[in-house]
mmCIF file of C-alpha atoms in Angstrom:
data_model
loop_
_atom_site.group_PDB
_atom_site.id
_atom_site.type_symbol
_atom_site.label_atom_id
_atom_site.label_comp_id
_atom_site.label_asym_id
_atom_site.label_seq_id
_atom_site.Cartn_x
_atom_site.Cartn_y
_atom_site.Cartn_z
ATOM 1 C CA MET Y 1 10.713 -4.538 -16.389
ATOM 2 C CA LYS Y 2 14.344 -4.839 -15.327
ATOM 3 C CA THR Y 3 14.394 -7.136 -12.254
ATOM 4 C CA ILE Y 4 17.122 -8.917 -10.314
ATOM 5 C CA ASN Y 5 16.284 -12.058 -12.349
ATOM 6 C CA ASP Y 6 18.118 -10.371 -15.278
ATOM 7 C CA PHE Y 7 21.480 -10.312 -13.393
ATOM 8 C CA ASN Y 8 23.892 -12.697 -11.746
ATOM 9 C CA PHE Y 9 25.089 -11.199 -8.457
ATOM 10 C CA SER Y 10 28.016 -13.639 -8.017
ATOM 11 C CA GLY Y 11 30.811 -11.768 -6.216
ATOM 12 C CA LYS Y 12 28.746 -8.526 -6.201
ATOM 13 C CA LYS Y 13 27.575 -6.432 -3.321
ATOM 14 C CA ALA Y 14 23.915 -5.440 -3.856
ATOM 15 C CA LEU Y 15 22.605 -2.276 -2.202
ATOM 16 C CA VAL Y 16 18.993 -3.111 -1.577
ATOM 17 C CA ARG Y 17 16.487 -0.386 -0.537
ATOM 18 C CA VAL Y 18 13.828 -2.090 1.540
ATOM 19 C CA ASP Y 19 10.766 -0.865 3.454
ATOM 20 C CA PHE Y 20 11.414 -1.743 7.119
ATOM 21 C CA ASN Y 21 9.186 1.010 8.411
ATOM 22 C CA VAL Y 22 7.488 -1.506 10.683
ATOM 23 C CA PRO Y 23 5.081 -0.996 13.578
ATOM 24 C CA GLN Y 24 6.565 -1.453 17.078
ATOM 25 C CA ASP Y 25 5.138 -1.553 20.607
ATOM 26 C CA ASP Y 26 6.271 0.515 23.637
ATOM 27 C CA GLN Y 27 9.237 -1.825 24.127
ATOM 28 C CA LEU Y 28 10.229 -1.321 20.436
ATOM 29 C CA LYS Y 29 9.300 -4.914 19.613
ATOM 30 C CA VAL Y 30 8.061 -5.388 16.029
ATOM 31 C CA THR Y 31 4.302 -6.102 16.009
ATOM 32 C CA ASP Y 32 3.878 -6.849 12.255
ATOM 33 C CA HIS Y 33 6.638 -8.546 10.267
ATOM 34 C CA THR Y 34 4.901 -8.402 6.827
ATOM 35 C CA ARG Y 35 7.292 -5.874 5.310
ATOM 36 C CA ILE Y 36 10.342 -7.781 6.437
ATOM 37 C CA ALA Y 37 9.096 -11.126 5.166
ATOM 38 C CA ALA Y 38 8.167 -9.515 1.827
ATOM 39 C CA VAL Y 39 11.791 -8.872 0.862
ATOM 40 C CA LYS Y 40 13.071 -12.426 1.618
ATOM 41 C CA PRO Y 41 12.739 -13.652 -1.985
ATOM 42 C CA THR Y 42 14.903 -10.778 -3.251
ATOM 43 C CA VAL Y 43 17.571 -11.349 -0.581
ATOM 44 C CA ASP Y 44 17.552 -15.136 -1.200
ATOM 45 C CA LYS Y 45 18.057 -14.696 -4.953
ATOM 46 C CA ILE Y 46 21.054 -12.425 -4.507
ATOM 47 C CA LEU Y 47 22.697 -14.657 -1.885
ATOM 48 C CA GLN Y 48 22.022 -17.833 -3.923
ATOM 49 C CA ASP Y 49 23.853 -16.184 -6.863
ATOM 50 C CA GLY Y 50 26.879 -15.821 -4.624
ATOM 51 C CA GLY Y 51 26.423 -12.143 -3.862
ATOM 52 C CA SER Y 52 26.142 -10.206 -0.617
ATOM 53 C CA VAL Y 53 23.375 -7.831 0.473
ATOM 54 C CA ILE Y 54 23.532 -4.381 2.041
ATOM 55 C CA LEU Y 55 20.062 -3.400 3.315
ATOM 56 C CA MET Y 56 19.079 0.286 3.373
ATOM 57 C CA ALA Y 57 15.924 1.380 5.137
ATOM 58 C CA HIS Y 58 14.241 4.045 7.231
ATOM 59 C CA LEU Y 59 12.105 3.803 10.376
ATOM 60 C CA GLY Y 60 9.673 6.467 11.633
ATOM 61 C CA ARG Y 61 10.256 10.213 11.366
ATOM 62 C CA PRO Y 62 13.481 11.076 13.148
ATOM 63 C CA LYS Y 63 13.712 14.317 11.137
ATOM 64 C CA GLY Y 64 17.381 14.200 10.395
ATOM 65 C CA GLU Y 65 18.534 13.392 13.929
ATOM 66 C CA ALA Y 66 19.949 10.150 15.370
ATOM 67 C CA LYS Y 67 17.374 9.050 17.944
ATOM 68 C CA ASP Y 68 17.649 5.733 19.778
ATOM 69 C CA GLU Y 69 13.922 4.830 19.445
ATOM 70 C CA PHE Y 70 14.238 5.041 15.661
ATOM 71 C CA SER Y 71 17.455 2.975 15.413
ATOM 72 C CA LEU Y 72 17.262 -0.064 13.192
ATOM 73 C CA LYS Y 73 19.402 -1.935 15.793
ATOM 74 C CA HIS Y 74 16.066 -2.738 17.555
ATOM 75 C CA ILE Y 75 14.800 -4.779 14.592
ATOM 76 C CA VAL Y 76 18.076 -6.653 13.668
ATOM 77 C CA ALA Y 77 17.054 -9.802 15.561
ATOM 78 C CA ASP Y 78 13.705 -9.897 13.829
ATOM 79 C CA VAL Y 79 15.282 -9.390 10.386
ATOM 80 C CA SER Y 80 17.827 -12.138 11.090
ATOM 81 C CA GLU Y 81 15.124 -14.577 12.182
ATOM 82 C CA ILE Y 82 12.802 -13.924 9.196
ATOM 83 C CA LEU Y 83 15.611 -13.974 6.610
ATOM 84 C CA GLY Y 84 17.030 -17.115 8.182
ATOM 85 C CA ARG Y 85 20.547 -15.735 8.341
ATOM 86 C CA GLU Y 86 22.648 -13.609 10.650
ATOM 87 C CA VAL Y 87 22.303 -9.934 9.743
ATOM 88 C CA LYS Y 88 25.183 -7.672 10.622
ATOM 89 C CA PHE Y 89 24.489 -4.109 11.654
ATOM 90 C CA VAL Y 90 26.472 -0.910 11.387
ATOM 91 C CA GLU Y 91 25.375 2.246 13.298
ATOM 92 C CA GLU Y 92 25.898 4.488 10.293
ATOM 93 C CA SER Y 93 24.619 4.571 6.701
ATOM 94 C CA ILE Y 94 27.531 6.595 5.226
ATOM 95 C CA GLY Y 95 31.046 7.445 6.368
ATOM 96 C CA GLU Y 96 34.039 5.387 7.478
ATOM 97 C CA LYS Y 97 32.213 2.822 9.641
ATOM 98 C CA ALA Y 98 29.724 2.074 6.914
ATOM 99 C CA GLN Y 99 32.446 1.787 4.262
ATOM 100 C CA GLN Y 100 34.479 -0.621 6.438
ATOM 101 C CA ALA Y 101 31.462 -2.760 7.220
ATOM 102 C CA ALA Y 102 30.469 -2.933 3.529
ATOM 103 C CA SER Y 103 33.976 -3.600 2.154
ATOM 104 C CA GLY Y 104 34.442 -6.459 4.644
ATOM 105 C CA LEU Y 105 31.217 -8.173 3.565
ATOM 106 C CA LYS Y 106 31.727 -11.641 2.105
ATOM 107 C CA PRO Y 107 29.468 -13.488 -0.417
ATOM 108 C CA GLY Y 108 26.415 -14.877 1.398
ATOM 109 C CA GLU Y 109 26.472 -12.208 4.105
ATOM 110 C CA ILE Y 110 23.905 -9.480 4.910
ATOM 111 C CA LEU Y 111 24.557 -6.035 6.383
ATOM 112 C CA LEU Y 112 21.855 -3.653 7.613
ATOM 113 C CA LEU Y 113 22.773 0.077 7.600
ATOM 114 C CA GLU Y 114 21.469 2.485 10.230
ATOM 115 C CA ASN Y 115 18.310 4.504 9.653
ATOM 116 C CA LEU Y 116 18.741 6.556 6.473
ATOM 117 C CA ARG Y 117 16.547 9.312 7.907
ATOM 118 C CA PHE Y 118 19.076 10.064 10.629
ATOM 119 C CA HIS Y 119 20.445 12.250 7.805
ATOM 120 C CA SER Y 120 18.211 15.027 6.607
ATOM 121 C CA GLU Y 121 19.797 14.656 3.158
ATOM 122 C CA GLU Y 122 17.889 11.452 2.611
ATOM 123 C CA GLU Y 123 14.421 13.034 2.432
ATOM 124 C CA LYS Y 124 15.801 16.094 0.577
ATOM 125 C CA GLY Y 125 16.986 13.795 -2.226
ATOM 126 C CA ASP Y 126 20.556 15.137 -1.778
ATOM 127 C CA ARG Y 127 22.831 13.956 -4.592
ATOM 128 C CA GLY Y 128 25.949 13.949 -2.453
ATOM 129 C CA PHE Y 129 24.329 11.684 0.120
ATOM 130 C CA ALA Y 130 23.099 9.353 -2.638
ATOM 131 C CA GLU Y 131 26.609 9.193 -4.082
ATOM 132 C CA GLN Y 132 28.075 8.240 -0.703
ATOM 133 C CA LEU Y 133 25.567 5.467 -0.358
ATOM 134 C CA SER Y 134 26.293 4.269 -3.919
ATOM 135 C CA GLN Y 135 29.950 3.747 -3.120
ATOM 136 C CA LEU Y 136 29.057 0.913 -0.751
ATOM 137 C CA GLY Y 137 27.875 -1.506 -3.444
ATOM 138 C CA ASP Y 138 28.248 -2.732 -6.994
ATOM 139 C CA ALA Y 139 24.563 -2.851 -7.946
ATOM 140 C CA TYR Y 140 21.387 -1.104 -6.749
ATOM 141 C CA VAL Y 141 18.059 -2.843 -6.131
ATOM 142 C CA ASN Y 142 14.852 -1.076 -5.170
ATOM 143 C CA ASP Y 143 12.539 -3.392 -3.328
ATOM 144 C CA ALA Y 144 10.754 -0.741 -1.281
ATOM 145 C CA PHE Y 145 7.391 -0.183 -2.932
ATOM 146 C CA GLY Y 146 6.100 1.595 0.172
ATOM 147 C CA THR Y 147 8.531 4.474 -0.453
ATOM 148 C CA ALA Y 148 8.625 4.379 -4.248
ATOM 149 C CA HIS Y 149 6.438 7.517 -4.410
ATOM 150 C CA ARG Y 150 9.141 9.522 -2.613
ATOM 151 C CA ALA Y 151 11.992 11.170 -4.547
ATOM 152 C CA HIS Y 152 14.463 10.537 -1.745
ATOM 153 C CA ALA Y 153 18.213 9.928 -2.046
ATOM 154 C CA SER Y 154 17.967 6.166 -1.553
ATOM 155 C CA THR Y 155 14.761 5.600 -3.541
ATOM 156 C CA ALA Y 156 15.414 7.567 -6.677
ATOM 157 C CA VAL Y 157 18.596 9.682 -6.844
ATOM 158 C CA ILE Y 158 21.011 6.821 -6.055
ATOM 159 C CA ALA Y 159 19.980 4.998 -9.263
ATOM 160 C CA GLU Y 160 21.854 7.637 -11.265
ATOM 161 C CA PHE Y 161 25.118 6.101 -10.082
ATOM 162 C CA PHE Y 162 24.251 2.641 -11.373
ATOM 163 C CA GLU Y 163 23.580 3.087 -15.092
ATOM 164 C CA SER Y 164 23.548 -0.577 -16.073
ATOM 165 C CA THR Y 165 23.281 -2.335 -12.676
ATOM 166 C CA LYS Y 166 19.988 -1.046 -11.292
ATOM 167 C CA PHE Y 167 17.054 -3.361 -10.829
ATOM 168 C CA PHE Y 168 13.611 -3.847 -9.316
ATOM 169 C CA GLY Y 169 13.492 -6.362 -6.538
ATOM 170 C CA LEU Y 170 10.950 -9.233 -6.704
ATOM 171 C CA LEU Y 171 8.497 -7.464 -4.302
ATOM 172 C CA MET Y 172 8.552 -4.259 -6.370
ATOM 173 C CA ALA Y 173 7.992 -6.322 -9.519
ATOM 174 C CA LYS Y 174 4.996 -8.098 -7.980
ATOM 175 C CA GLU Y 175 3.450 -4.763 -6.853
ATOM 176 C CA LEU Y 176 3.860 -3.188 -10.272
ATOM 177 C CA GLU Y 177 2.523 -6.278 -12.043
ATOM 178 C CA ALA Y 178 -0.500 -6.381 -9.798
ATOM 179 C CA ILE Y 179 -1.387 -2.750 -10.548
ATOM 180 C CA ASP Y 180 -0.744 -3.257 -14.258
ATOM 181 C CA LYS Y 181 -3.108 -6.266 -14.139
ATOM 182 C CA VAL Y 182 -5.953 -4.030 -12.849
ATOM 183 C CA LEU Y 183 -5.307 -0.980 -15.045
ATOM 184 C CA LYS Y 184 -4.129 -2.603 -18.310
ATOM 185 C CA SER Y 185 -4.008 -6.351 -18.677
ATOM 186 C CA GLY Y 186 -6.718 -7.644 -16.331
ATOM 187 C CA GLU Y 187 -9.251 -10.177 -17.552
ATOM 188 C CA LYS Y 188 -12.698 -8.619 -17.854
ATOM 189 C CA PRO Y 189 -15.086 -7.808 -16.262
ATOM 190 C CA VAL Y 190 -12.917 -5.546 -14.063
ATOM 191 C CA THR Y 191 -14.526 -4.256 -10.813
ATOM 192 C CA ALA Y 192 -13.135 -1.496 -8.607
ATOM 193 C CA ILE Y 193 -14.447 -1.020 -5.039
ATOM 194 C CA LEU Y 194 -13.669 2.385 -3.596
ATOM 195 C CA GLY Y 195 -14.654 3.023 -0.005
ATOM 196 C CA GLY Y 196 -13.461 5.219 2.821
ATOM 197 C CA SER Y 197 -14.740 8.543 4.032
ATOM 198 C CA LYS Y 198 -14.061 11.182 1.387
ATOM 199 C CA VAL Y 199 -14.674 11.556 -2.374
ATOM 200 C CA SER Y 200 -12.008 14.285 -2.430
ATOM 201 C CA THR Y 201 -9.205 11.795 -1.668
ATOM 202 C CA LYS Y 202 -10.282 9.464 -4.470
ATOM 203 C CA ILE Y 203 -11.119 11.894 -7.303
ATOM 204 C CA THR Y 204 -7.932 11.312 -9.387
ATOM 205 C CA ILE Y 205 -8.120 7.570 -8.834
ATOM 206 C CA ILE Y 206 -11.690 7.435 -10.084
ATOM 207 C CA GLU Y 207 -10.859 9.533 -13.136
ATOM 208 C CA ASN Y 208 -7.803 7.395 -13.969
ATOM 209 C CA ILE Y 209 -9.459 3.971 -13.524
ATOM 210 C CA LEU Y 210 -12.740 4.683 -15.350
ATOM 211 C CA PRO Y 211 -11.323 3.743 -18.816
ATOM 212 C CA ALA Y 212 -10.000 0.447 -17.323
ATOM 213 C CA VAL Y 213 -12.963 -0.849 -15.284
ATOM 214 C CA ASP Y 214 -16.416 -2.225 -16.149
ATOM 215 C CA ASN Y 215 -17.967 -1.812 -12.700
ATOM 216 C CA LEU Y 216 -17.429 0.708 -9.910
ATOM 217 C CA ILE Y 217 -18.712 -0.029 -6.424
ATOM 218 C CA ILE Y 218 -18.772 3.103 -4.223
ATOM 219 C CA GLY Y 219 -19.227 2.536 -0.496
ATOM 220 C CA GLY Y 220 -18.364 3.862 2.924
ATOM 221 C CA GLY Y 221 -18.696 7.472 3.997
ATOM 222 C CA MET Y 222 -18.020 8.812 0.485
ATOM 223 C CA SER Y 223 -21.230 7.188 -0.805
ATOM 224 C CA PHE Y 224 -23.393 9.710 1.077
ATOM 225 C CA THR Y 225 -22.007 12.616 -0.987
ATOM 226 C CA PHE Y 226 -23.222 10.809 -4.135
ATOM 227 C CA ILE Y 227 -26.583 9.993 -2.587
ATOM 228 C CA LYS Y 228 -27.213 13.584 -1.497
ATOM 229 C CA ALA Y 229 -26.115 14.800 -4.958
ATOM 230 C CA LEU Y 230 -28.783 12.485 -6.380
ATOM 231 C CA GLY Y 231 -31.473 14.017 -4.157
ATOM 232 C CA GLY Y 232 -31.385 11.597 -1.271
ATOM 233 C CA LYS Y 233 -31.966 12.468 2.394
ATOM 234 C CA ILE Y 234 -28.922 11.359 4.391
ATOM 235 C CA GLY Y 235 -29.678 12.570 7.950
ATOM 236 C CA THR Y 236 -26.438 13.384 9.789
ATOM 237 C CA SER Y 237 -24.269 11.091 7.608
ATOM 238 C CA LEU Y 238 -20.805 12.182 6.591
ATOM 239 C CA VAL Y 239 -20.975 14.405 3.474
ATOM 240 C CA GLU Y 240 -18.706 16.730 1.507
ATOM 241 C CA GLU Y 241 -21.143 19.552 0.669
ATOM 242 C CA ASP Y 242 -18.670 21.179 -1.698
ATOM 243 C CA LYS Y 243 -18.281 17.964 -3.729
ATOM 244 C CA LEU Y 244 -21.937 17.381 -4.704
ATOM 245 C CA SER Y 245 -21.577 18.670 -8.274
ATOM 246 C CA LEU Y 246 -18.288 16.729 -8.579
ATOM 247 C CA ALA Y 247 -20.126 13.521 -7.574
ATOM 248 C CA LEU Y 248 -22.577 14.110 -10.440
ATOM 249 C CA GLU Y 249 -19.725 14.776 -12.854
ATOM 250 C CA ILE Y 250 -18.092 11.472 -11.856
ATOM 251 C CA LEU Y 251 -21.352 9.634 -12.509
ATOM 252 C CA GLY Y 252 -21.616 11.334 -15.883
ATOM 253 C CA LYS Y 253 -18.025 10.359 -16.805
ATOM 254 C CA ALA Y 254 -18.704 6.794 -15.758
ATOM 255 C CA LYS Y 255 -21.695 6.681 -18.062
ATOM 256 C CA GLU Y 256 -19.568 7.997 -20.985
ATOM 257 C CA ASN Y 257 -17.055 5.191 -20.302
ATOM 258 C CA ASN Y 258 -19.833 2.569 -20.069
ATOM 259 C CA VAL Y 259 -18.927 1.859 -16.462
ATOM 260 C CA LYS Y 260 -21.802 0.618 -14.250
ATOM 261 C CA VAL Y 261 -21.737 2.413 -10.895
ATOM 262 C CA TYR Y 262 -23.166 0.642 -7.829
ATOM 263 C CA LEU Y 263 -24.052 2.684 -4.754
ATOM 264 C CA PRO Y 264 -25.452 1.123 -1.560
ATOM 265 C CA SER Y 265 -29.281 0.906 -1.661
ATOM 266 C CA ASP Y 266 -29.700 0.370 2.076
ATOM 267 C CA VAL Y 267 -27.612 1.088 5.176
ATOM 268 C CA MET Y 268 -27.269 0.368 8.840
ATOM 269 C CA ILE Y 269 -27.867 3.645 10.628
ATOM 270 C CA ALA Y 270 -27.147 4.812 14.158
ATOM 271 C CA GLU Y 271 -28.207 7.742 16.326
ATOM 272 C CA SER Y 272 -24.532 8.527 17.133
ATOM 273 C CA PHE Y 273 -21.028 7.539 16.074
ATOM 274 C CA SER Y 274 -20.692 4.815 18.636
ATOM 275 C CA ASN Y 275 -20.660 1.012 18.642
ATOM 276 C CA ASP Y 276 -23.309 1.049 21.373
ATOM 277 C CA ALA Y 277 -25.637 3.491 19.660
ATOM 278 C CA GLU Y 278 -29.195 2.459 18.776
ATOM 279 C CA ARG Y 279 -29.184 1.125 15.236
ATOM 280 C CA LYS Y 280 -31.532 -0.032 12.512
ATOM 281 C CA GLU Y 281 -31.756 -0.600 8.769
ATOM 282 C CA SER Y 282 -32.797 2.211 6.409
ATOM 283 C CA ASP Y 283 -33.173 2.935 2.704
ATOM 284 C CA ILE Y 284 -30.095 5.042 1.896
ATOM 285 C CA TYR Y 285 -32.181 7.735 0.145
ATOM 286 C CA SER Y 286 -34.370 8.352 3.161
ATOM 287 C CA ILE Y 287 -32.270 8.303 6.292
ATOM 288 C CA PRO Y 288 -34.223 9.985 9.167
ATOM 289 C CA GLU Y 289 -33.045 13.281 10.673
ATOM 290 C CA GLY Y 290 -30.636 12.756 13.544
ATOM 291 C CA TRP Y 291 -29.439 9.317 12.207
ATOM 292 C CA MET Y 292 -26.274 8.574 10.314
ATOM 293 C CA GLY Y 293 -25.195 5.816 7.922
ATOM 294 C CA MET Y 294 -22.559 3.508 9.431
ATOM 295 C CA ASP Y 295 -22.471 0.361 7.250
ATOM 296 C CA ALA Y 296 -23.811 -1.186 4.074
ATOM 297 C CA GLY Y 297 -27.206 -2.921 4.581
ATOM 298 C CA PRO Y 298 -28.167 -6.507 3.620
ATOM 299 C CA LYS Y 299 -29.643 -5.591 0.182
ATOM 300 C CA SER Y 300 -26.434 -3.673 -0.729
ATOM 301 C CA ARG Y 301 -24.283 -6.609 0.377
ATOM 302 C CA ASP Y 302 -26.292 -8.973 -1.871
ATOM 303 C CA GLN Y 303 -26.024 -6.627 -4.825
ATOM 304 C CA PHE Y 304 -22.280 -6.158 -4.381
ATOM 305 C CA ASN Y 305 -21.879 -9.934 -4.023
ATOM 306 C CA ASP Y 306 -23.587 -10.526 -7.377
ATOM 307 C CA VAL Y 307 -21.325 -8.005 -9.136
ATOM 308 C CA LEU Y 308 -18.136 -9.476 -7.560
ATOM 309 C CA LEU Y 309 -18.936 -13.107 -8.267
ATOM 310 C CA ASN Y 310 -19.272 -12.128 -11.939
ATOM 311 C CA SER Y 311 -15.915 -10.297 -12.019
ATOM 312 C CA ARG Y 312 -12.594 -11.597 -13.162
ATOM 313 C CA THR Y 313 -10.392 -8.806 -11.903
ATOM 314 C CA ILE Y 314 -11.033 -6.936 -8.633
ATOM 315 C CA LEU Y 315 -9.443 -3.866 -7.034
ATOM 316 C CA TRP Y 316 -10.425 -3.094 -3.461
ATOM 317 C CA ASN Y 317 -9.469 0.205 -1.835
ATOM 318 C CA GLY Y 318 -11.326 1.297 1.274
ATOM 319 C CA PRO Y 319 -13.893 -0.244 3.654
ATOM 320 C CA ILE Y 320 -17.654 0.190 3.099
ATOM 321 C CA GLY Y 321 -18.544 0.676 6.782
ATOM 322 C CA VAL Y 322 -17.065 1.576 10.145
ATOM 323 C CA PHE Y 323 -15.495 -1.912 10.506
ATOM 324 C CA GLU Y 324 -13.524 -0.846 13.569
ATOM 325 C CA MET Y 325 -16.852 -1.022 15.435
ATOM 326 C CA SER Y 326 -18.116 -4.610 15.628
ATOM 327 C CA ASN Y 327 -21.765 -3.622 15.179
ATOM 328 C CA PHE Y 328 -20.900 -1.914 11.898
ATOM 329 C CA SER Y 329 -18.446 -4.332 10.370
ATOM 330 C CA ALA Y 330 -20.891 -6.741 8.701
ATOM 331 C CA GLY Y 331 -20.867 -4.916 5.338
ATOM 332 C CA THR Y 332 -17.118 -4.938 4.971
ATOM 333 C CA VAL Y 333 -16.929 -8.555 6.190
ATOM 334 C CA ALA Y 334 -19.502 -9.557 3.599
ATOM 335 C CA LEU Y 335 -17.464 -7.708 0.925
ATOM 336 C CA GLY Y 336 -14.328 -9.585 2.043
ATOM 337 C CA ASP Y 337 -16.222 -12.862 1.787
ATOM 338 C CA SER Y 338 -17.475 -12.052 -1.691
ATOM 339 C CA ILE Y 339 -13.957 -11.105 -2.858
ATOM 340 C CA ALA Y 340 -12.531 -14.306 -1.286
ATOM 341 C CA GLU Y 341 -15.166 -16.428 -3.047
ATOM 342 C CA ALA Y 342 -14.529 -14.696 -6.425
ATOM 343 C CA THR Y 343 -10.770 -15.240 -5.911
ATOM 344 C CA ALA Y 344 -11.312 -18.924 -5.190
ATOM 345 C CA GLN Y 345 -13.287 -19.160 -8.471
ATOM 346 C CA GLY Y 346 -10.261 -17.773 -10.356
ATOM 347 C CA ALA Y 347 -10.630 -14.002 -10.239
ATOM 348 C CA PHE Y 348 -7.557 -11.804 -9.621
ATOM 349 C CA SER Y 349 -8.024 -9.593 -6.545
ATOM 350 C CA LEU Y 350 -5.755 -6.734 -5.441
ATOM 351 C CA VAL Y 351 -6.277 -5.071 -2.065
ATOM 352 C CA GLY Y 352 -4.498 -1.814 -1.231
ATOM 353 C CA GLY Y 353 -4.740 1.340 0.886
ATOM 354 C CA GLY Y 354 -4.257 1.513 4.638
ATOM 355 C CA ASP Y 355 -7.744 0.727 5.908
ATOM 356 C CA SER Y 356 -8.384 -2.105 3.443
ATOM 357 C CA VAL Y 357 -5.041 -3.708 4.321
ATOM 358 C CA ALA Y 358 -5.755 -3.280 8.012
ATOM 359 C CA PHE Y 359 -9.126 -4.995 7.497
ATOM 360 C CA VAL Y 360 -7.825 -7.998 5.575
ATOM 361 C CA LYS Y 361 -5.138 -8.588 8.232
ATOM 362 C CA GLN Y 362 -7.482 -8.118 11.180
ATOM 363 C CA PHE Y 363 -10.205 -10.390 9.758
ATOM 364 C CA GLY Y 364 -7.915 -13.040 8.238
ATOM 365 C CA TYR Y 365 -8.403 -12.492 4.502
ATOM 366 C CA GLU Y 366 -4.723 -12.118 3.588
ATOM 367 C CA ASP Y 367 -4.519 -15.642 2.138
ATOM 368 C CA LYS Y 368 -7.966 -15.418 0.506
ATOM 369 C CA VAL Y 369 -7.124 -12.626 -1.955
ATOM 370 C CA SER Y 370 -4.602 -12.650 -4.795
ATOM 371 C CA TYR Y 371 -2.384 -9.793 -3.612
ATOM 372 C CA VAL Y 372 -2.217 -7.382 -0.698
ATOM 373 C CA SER Y 373 -0.190 -4.264 -1.527
ATOM 374 C CA THR Y 374 2.604 -3.303 0.930
ATOM 375 C CA GLY Y 375 2.500 0.337 -0.087
ATOM 376 C CA GLY Y 376 -0.457 2.524 0.710
ATOM 377 C CA GLY Y 377 0.567 5.931 -0.699
ATOM 378 C CA ALA Y 378 2.611 4.361 -3.520
ATOM 379 C CA MET Y 379 -0.271 2.224 -4.655
ATOM 380 C CA LEU Y 380 -2.745 5.134 -4.560
ATOM 381 C CA GLU Y 381 -0.409 7.264 -6.666
ATOM 382 C CA SER Y 382 0.001 4.397 -9.136
ATOM 383 C CA LEU Y 383 -3.740 4.121 -9.427
ATOM 384 C CA GLU Y 384 -3.919 7.871 -10.027
ATOM 385 C CA GLY Y 385 -1.716 7.295 -13.080
ATOM 386 C CA LEU Y 386 1.407 8.941 -11.655
ATOM 387 C CA GLU Y 387 4.863 7.557 -12.406
ATOM 388 C CA LEU Y 388 6.537 6.916 -9.071
ATOM 389 C CA PRO Y 389 10.061 8.455 -8.694
ATOM 390 C CA GLY Y 390 11.395 5.111 -7.443
ATOM 391 C CA VAL Y 391 10.060 3.354 -10.518
ATOM 392 C CA ALA Y 392 11.134 6.037 -12.982
ATOM 393 C CA ALA Y 393 14.661 5.929 -11.641
ATOM 394 C CA ILE Y 394 15.057 2.238 -12.577
ATOM 395 C CA ASN Y 395 13.303 2.569 -15.898
ATOM 396 C CA LYS Y 396 15.453 5.541 -17.054
#
């Protein structure tokens, strides 16, 4: 893997694609600085070499128009504070103003370009736009794992103009190494936990990871499709009726690959999809009519705990209950505790996918797992076995 550690940036201007698509409140104040903090090691390395950094990023979906609420000028102060250096800003990403700002940059300085998506050419992967961006720097660094699955001008096409000076940033390298650890080089036993609502969104992931894992825990709403396919009565629980035969196929493939599949054995059920609904425990194969499964029950939590504490590599994608409702968060909390304990005992744990990441942040597990992925869609596509355009562009 060709990273920035393979190059000395002394006297060079590095064009660094970062993922600053950060959440903001009504006053456009940044509410979560994780993505900004994640690129600090890459920026520090380049500046310590004696180079300068030109940051390229997007924010929101301005759809090719310059709109004030999507301007990166609103996050400059946050970026400066987190990187520990003044960050200059130019209200364009290409053109004369951008060229002047870039050419005047001295070693040790940082420049942030305006939102790339103010130009429709960015998302179209326009070669001319990529070439104009490339003229601002001497080297290209992709440190935006969150957008690596997009074949946009700044994430993939621009690399063509830097034949020998294109590199992965340190964040990108960590993300790719974490996924590789699960799919290829992880210490066994390897356990994958797939939760969330639908089997249909996880089919290709399941098929791709089966040869790599020893155990597969299936929880959340998607588990009811498997239970119904196996002849269980699931009441009004979430189910994909058209995926019942697929669920049986997946179980068959798992058996062929000697993968042990663990489904919940009991669940917390409710009369309606509400935190205040009447609730009780039930065997998952015999949920009463008019009741729905909302969370993994105590027997399931104990079983999952035993599997996880005997695992050396863990992948977690998706909650196993409606954790947003306090009365139905116990299963996912117990899962988080089990993963944290396994990690403390030396297991490698990777958490990725929007809801799982939201959970670990909300419940304080970020420092209790080995790695939390910064890229939801990019991580899922990696787990599906797809080569990401942003990765392929550097590897070419």
